[in-house]
Structures are given as C-alpha cells and as structure tokens.
mmCIF file of C-alpha atoms in Angstrom:
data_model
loop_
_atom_site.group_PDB
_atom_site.id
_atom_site.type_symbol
_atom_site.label_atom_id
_atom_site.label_comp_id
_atom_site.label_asym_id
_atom_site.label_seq_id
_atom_site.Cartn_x
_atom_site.Cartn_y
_atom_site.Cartn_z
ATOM 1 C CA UNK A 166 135.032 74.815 116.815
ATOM 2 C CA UNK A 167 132.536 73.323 119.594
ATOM 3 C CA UNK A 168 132.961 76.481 121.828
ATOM 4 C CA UNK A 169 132.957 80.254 121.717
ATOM 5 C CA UNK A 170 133.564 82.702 123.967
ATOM 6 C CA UNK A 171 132.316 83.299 127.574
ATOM 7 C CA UNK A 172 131.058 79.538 127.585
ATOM 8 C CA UNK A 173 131.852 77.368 130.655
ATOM 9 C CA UNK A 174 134.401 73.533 130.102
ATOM 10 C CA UNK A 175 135.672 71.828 131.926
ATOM 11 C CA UNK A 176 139.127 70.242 131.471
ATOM 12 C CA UNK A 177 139.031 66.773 130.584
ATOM 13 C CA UNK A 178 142.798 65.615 130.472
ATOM 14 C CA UNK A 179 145.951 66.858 131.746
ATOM 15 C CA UNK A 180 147.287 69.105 134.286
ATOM 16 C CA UNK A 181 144.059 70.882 134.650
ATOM 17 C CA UNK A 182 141.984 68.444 134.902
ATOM 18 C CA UNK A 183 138.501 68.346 137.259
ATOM 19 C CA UNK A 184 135.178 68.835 137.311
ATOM 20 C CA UNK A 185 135.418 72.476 137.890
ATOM 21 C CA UNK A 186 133.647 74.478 135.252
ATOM 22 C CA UNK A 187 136.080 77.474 134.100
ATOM 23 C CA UNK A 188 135.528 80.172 131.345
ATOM 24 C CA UNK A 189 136.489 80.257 128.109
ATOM 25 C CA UNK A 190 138.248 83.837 127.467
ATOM 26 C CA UNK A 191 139.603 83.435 123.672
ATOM 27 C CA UNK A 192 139.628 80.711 121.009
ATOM 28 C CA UNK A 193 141.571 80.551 118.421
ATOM 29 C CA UNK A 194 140.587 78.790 115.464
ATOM 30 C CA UNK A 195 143.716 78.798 113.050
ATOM 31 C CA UNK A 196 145.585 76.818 115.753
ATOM 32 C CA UNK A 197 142.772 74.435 117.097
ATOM 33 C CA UNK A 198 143.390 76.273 120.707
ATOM 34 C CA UNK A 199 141.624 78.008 123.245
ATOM 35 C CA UNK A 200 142.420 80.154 126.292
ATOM 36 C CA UNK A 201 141.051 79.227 130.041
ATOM 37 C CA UNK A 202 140.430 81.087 132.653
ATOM 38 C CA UNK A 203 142.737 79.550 136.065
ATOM 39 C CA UNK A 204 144.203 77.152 133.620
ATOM 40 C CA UNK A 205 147.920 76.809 132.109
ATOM 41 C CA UNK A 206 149.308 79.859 133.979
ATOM 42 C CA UNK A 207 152.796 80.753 133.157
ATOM 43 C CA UNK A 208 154.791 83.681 133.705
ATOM 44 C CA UNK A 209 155.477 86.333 131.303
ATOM 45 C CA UNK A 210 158.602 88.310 131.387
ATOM 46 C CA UNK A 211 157.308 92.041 130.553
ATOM 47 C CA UNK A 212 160.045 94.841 129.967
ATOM 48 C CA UNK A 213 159.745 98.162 131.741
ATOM 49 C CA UNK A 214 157.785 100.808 129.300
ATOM 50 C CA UNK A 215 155.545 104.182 129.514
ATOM 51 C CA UNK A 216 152.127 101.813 129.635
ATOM 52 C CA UNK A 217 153.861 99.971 131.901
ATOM 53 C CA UNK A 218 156.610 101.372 134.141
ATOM 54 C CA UNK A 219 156.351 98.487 136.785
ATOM 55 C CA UNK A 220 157.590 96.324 134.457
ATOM 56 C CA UNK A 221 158.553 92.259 135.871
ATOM 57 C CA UNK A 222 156.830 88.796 136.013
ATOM 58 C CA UNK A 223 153.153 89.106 135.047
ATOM 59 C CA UNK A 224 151.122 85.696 135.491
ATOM 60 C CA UNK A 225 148.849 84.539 132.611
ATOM 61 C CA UNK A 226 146.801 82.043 130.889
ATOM 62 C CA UNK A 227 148.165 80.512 127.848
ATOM 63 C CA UNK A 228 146.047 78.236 124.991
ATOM 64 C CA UNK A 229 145.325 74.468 125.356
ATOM 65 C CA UNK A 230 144.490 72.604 122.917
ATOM 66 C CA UNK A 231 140.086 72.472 122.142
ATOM 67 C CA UNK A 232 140.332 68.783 121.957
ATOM 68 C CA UNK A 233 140.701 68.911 126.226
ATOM 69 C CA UNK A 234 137.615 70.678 126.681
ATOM 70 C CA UNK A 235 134.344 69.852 126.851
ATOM 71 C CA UNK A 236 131.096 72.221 127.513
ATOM 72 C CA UNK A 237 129.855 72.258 130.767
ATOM 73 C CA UNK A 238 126.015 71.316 130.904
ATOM 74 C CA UNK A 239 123.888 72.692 134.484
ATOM 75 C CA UNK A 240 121.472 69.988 133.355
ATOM 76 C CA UNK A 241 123.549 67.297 133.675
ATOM 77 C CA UNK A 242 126.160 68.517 135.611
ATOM 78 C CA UNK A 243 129.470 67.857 133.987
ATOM 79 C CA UNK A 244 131.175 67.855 130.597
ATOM 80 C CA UNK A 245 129.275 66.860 127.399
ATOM 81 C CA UNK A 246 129.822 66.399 123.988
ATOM 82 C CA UNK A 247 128.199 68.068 121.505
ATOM 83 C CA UNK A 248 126.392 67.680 118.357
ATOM 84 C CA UNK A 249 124.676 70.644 115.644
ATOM 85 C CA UNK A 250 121.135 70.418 114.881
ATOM 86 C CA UNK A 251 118.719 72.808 112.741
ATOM 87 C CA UNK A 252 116.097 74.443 114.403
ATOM 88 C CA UNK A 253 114.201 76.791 112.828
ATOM 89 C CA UNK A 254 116.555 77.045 110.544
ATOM 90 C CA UNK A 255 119.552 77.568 112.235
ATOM 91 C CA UNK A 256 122.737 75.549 113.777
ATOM 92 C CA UNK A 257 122.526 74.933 117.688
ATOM 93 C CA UNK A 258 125.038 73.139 119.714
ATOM 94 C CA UNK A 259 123.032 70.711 121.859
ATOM 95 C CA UNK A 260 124.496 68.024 124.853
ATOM 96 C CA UNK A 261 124.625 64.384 123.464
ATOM 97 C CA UNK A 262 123.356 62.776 126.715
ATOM 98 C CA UNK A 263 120.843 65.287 128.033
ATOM 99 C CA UNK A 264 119.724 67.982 125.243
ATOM 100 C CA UNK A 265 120.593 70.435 126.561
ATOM 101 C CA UNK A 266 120.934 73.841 124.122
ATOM 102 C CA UNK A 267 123.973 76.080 124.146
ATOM 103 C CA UNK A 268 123.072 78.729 121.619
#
C-alpha cells in the first residue's frame, strides 16, 4: 500500500473531498482500505455493558477505499503520487512532482 500509519492525505474524490490534510489512523491491507481521521463518520449503535454502562450512539470513522487518498507533501503543498526508489539499499516512497521523501 502507498501509506502507513500516522501519515497525512488528503481526500481526492468523494464526500470528503479538499485540500485539507487529515491522518491516517489504520490501513488495512487485505481489503485495499484505510481509516481517516474526520472522514466517513457514521454512527455506531453500542449496547449497554460493564466497560461500557453508558451505552447509545457512538460516532466513528469507518474505511475508504486507498485508491481516494493521496500523501500530503509540505513541499509542494497538496496531494502527490508516489513512486519507490532504492537508496542505500532500501525502498523509500518519494513525491512524483517534487521529491519529496516519506520514509
């Protein structure tokens, strides 16, 4: 996948979309998703328990798909694709139009 955790995207189509850099909290990689901070909140029903005695409507992010984000670059200041290259002998994501290392 062309993000990990704790990097910053932005939202290219969709709902969500802007220029507004958000965080990326979890990706999963079996379904191609990942899950944004402030985007795709939905309710979730919880039922009353012991950890949780409140019980009710909690709201929560839920997974997009990683094809609508793109890593957010300071150096160029918006999205940008990606591409691997070896340097000293290891795999770096760096920006397509401005260099720009993410590892």
């Amino acid at each position: 996948m062309h993000v990990k955790k704790g990097d910053k995207v932005v939202v290219i189509s969709g709902a969500y979309a802007s220029d507004e850099p958000h965080e990326v909290l979890q990706v999963l990689p079996a379904t191609g998703k990942v899950v944004v901070q402030g985007v795709n909140l939905r309710w979730k029903h919880t039922r009353r328990t012991q950890q949780s005695p409140q019980g009710g409507r909690v709201q929560r992010e839920f997974p997009i798909p990683a094809a609508k984000v793109l890593l957010w670059s300071e150096k160029a200041g918006k999205g940008v694709r990606t591409r691997s290259q070896l340097v000293d002998g290891k795999r770096v994501r760096v920006g397509v139009p401005c260099g720009t290392r993410f590892d």
